[in-house]
C-alpha positions as semicolon CSV with decimal commas, in nm:
position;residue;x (nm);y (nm);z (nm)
1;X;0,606;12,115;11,353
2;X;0,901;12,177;11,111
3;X;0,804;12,248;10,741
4;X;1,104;12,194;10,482
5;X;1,280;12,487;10,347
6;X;1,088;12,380;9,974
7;X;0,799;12,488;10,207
8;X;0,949;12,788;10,305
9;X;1,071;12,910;9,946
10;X;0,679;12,936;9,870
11;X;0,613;13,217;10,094
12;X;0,686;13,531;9,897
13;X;0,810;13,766;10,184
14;X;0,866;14,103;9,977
15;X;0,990;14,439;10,067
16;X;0,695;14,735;10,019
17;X;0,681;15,116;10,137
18;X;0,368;15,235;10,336
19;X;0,167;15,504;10,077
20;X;-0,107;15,606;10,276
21;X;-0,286;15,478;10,602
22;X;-0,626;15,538;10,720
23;X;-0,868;15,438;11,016
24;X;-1,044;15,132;10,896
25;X;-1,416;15,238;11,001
26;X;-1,576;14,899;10,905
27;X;-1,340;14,645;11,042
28;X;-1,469;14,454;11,378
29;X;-1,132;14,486;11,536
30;X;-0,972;14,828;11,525
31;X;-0,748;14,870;11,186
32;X;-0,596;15,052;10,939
33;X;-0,631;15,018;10,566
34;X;-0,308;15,059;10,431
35;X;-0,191;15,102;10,048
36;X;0,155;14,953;10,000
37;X;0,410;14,994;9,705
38;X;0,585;14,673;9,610
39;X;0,745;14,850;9,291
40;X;0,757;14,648;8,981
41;X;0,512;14,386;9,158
42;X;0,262;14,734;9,204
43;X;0,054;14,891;9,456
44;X;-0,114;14,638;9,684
45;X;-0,406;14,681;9,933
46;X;-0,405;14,504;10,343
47;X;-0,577;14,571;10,622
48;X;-0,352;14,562;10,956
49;X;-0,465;14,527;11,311
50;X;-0,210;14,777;11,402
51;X;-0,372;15,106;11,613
52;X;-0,194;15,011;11,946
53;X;0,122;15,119;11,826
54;X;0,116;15,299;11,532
55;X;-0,096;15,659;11,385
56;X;-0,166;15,670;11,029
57;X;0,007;15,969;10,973
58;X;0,356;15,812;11,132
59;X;0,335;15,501;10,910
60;X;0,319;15,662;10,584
61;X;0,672;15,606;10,390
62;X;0,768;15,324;10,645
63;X;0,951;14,955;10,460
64;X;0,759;14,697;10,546
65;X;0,732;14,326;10,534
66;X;0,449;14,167;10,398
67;X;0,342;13,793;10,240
68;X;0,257;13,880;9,889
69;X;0,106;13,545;9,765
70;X;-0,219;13,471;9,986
71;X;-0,561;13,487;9,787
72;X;-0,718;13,826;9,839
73;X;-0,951;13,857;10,143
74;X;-1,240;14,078;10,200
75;X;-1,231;14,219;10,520
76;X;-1,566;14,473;10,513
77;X;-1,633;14,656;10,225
78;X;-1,227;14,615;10,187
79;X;-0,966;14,379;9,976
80;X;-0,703;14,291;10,164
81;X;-0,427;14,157;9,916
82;X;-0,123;14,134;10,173
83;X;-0,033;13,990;10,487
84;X;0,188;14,282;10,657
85;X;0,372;14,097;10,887
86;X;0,451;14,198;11,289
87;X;0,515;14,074;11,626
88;X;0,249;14,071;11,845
89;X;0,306;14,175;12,189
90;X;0,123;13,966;12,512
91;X;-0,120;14,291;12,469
92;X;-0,229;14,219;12,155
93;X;0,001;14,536;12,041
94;X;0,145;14,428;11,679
95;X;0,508;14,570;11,633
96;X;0,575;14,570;11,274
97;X;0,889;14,430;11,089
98;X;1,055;14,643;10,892
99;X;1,434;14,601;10,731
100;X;1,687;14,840;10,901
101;X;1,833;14,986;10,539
102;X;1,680;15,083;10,244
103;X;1,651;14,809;10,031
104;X;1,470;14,805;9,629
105;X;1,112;14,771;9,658
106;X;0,987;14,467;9,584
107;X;1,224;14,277;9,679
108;X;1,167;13,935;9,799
109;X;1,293;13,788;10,153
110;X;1,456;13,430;10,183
């Protein structure tokens, strides 16, 4: 299905750093719950099926991409806010997608 690029403009792809990561206890699939900076547009909250690849303690600082401008959703006793966005491998494994400079946090992606 092709969508128009009117419905692409209203996905707000934005640029945000990786604060802190930890184990996501509650979640049915294994997680993390991750705290994200998106600078003037604040701190923001997801929850990212992520464990194959990654350990909390590597992520922290990382640039991410994530869709800013889906509803919350409670995952557990957690808000997800953001979708942080990745490839997912044939194993399930979700690489994530990260730009290769340093770019303004925040930013948005079109």
């Amino acid at each position: 299905m092709q969508i128009s690029y009117e419905d692409f403009e209203k996905v707000e792809i934005r640029v945000g750093k990786i604060t802190k990561a930890e184990v996501f206890t509650k979640a049915r699939k294994p997680a993390y719950k991750l705290w994200i900076d998106f600078g003037d547009l604040g701190m923001k909250k997801s929850s990212a099926q992520i464990t194959k690849l990654y350990q909390p303690d590597e992520i922290v600082n990382k640039l991410v991409l994530a869709v800013t401008n889906f509803p919350p959703r409670q995952i557990a006793d957690f808000m997800s806010e953001v979708l942080v966005l990745g490839v997912v491998l044939d194993d399930d494994a979700v690489v994530l997608i990260q730009p290769d400079r340093n770019v303004p946090l925040g930013k948005r992606i079109l």
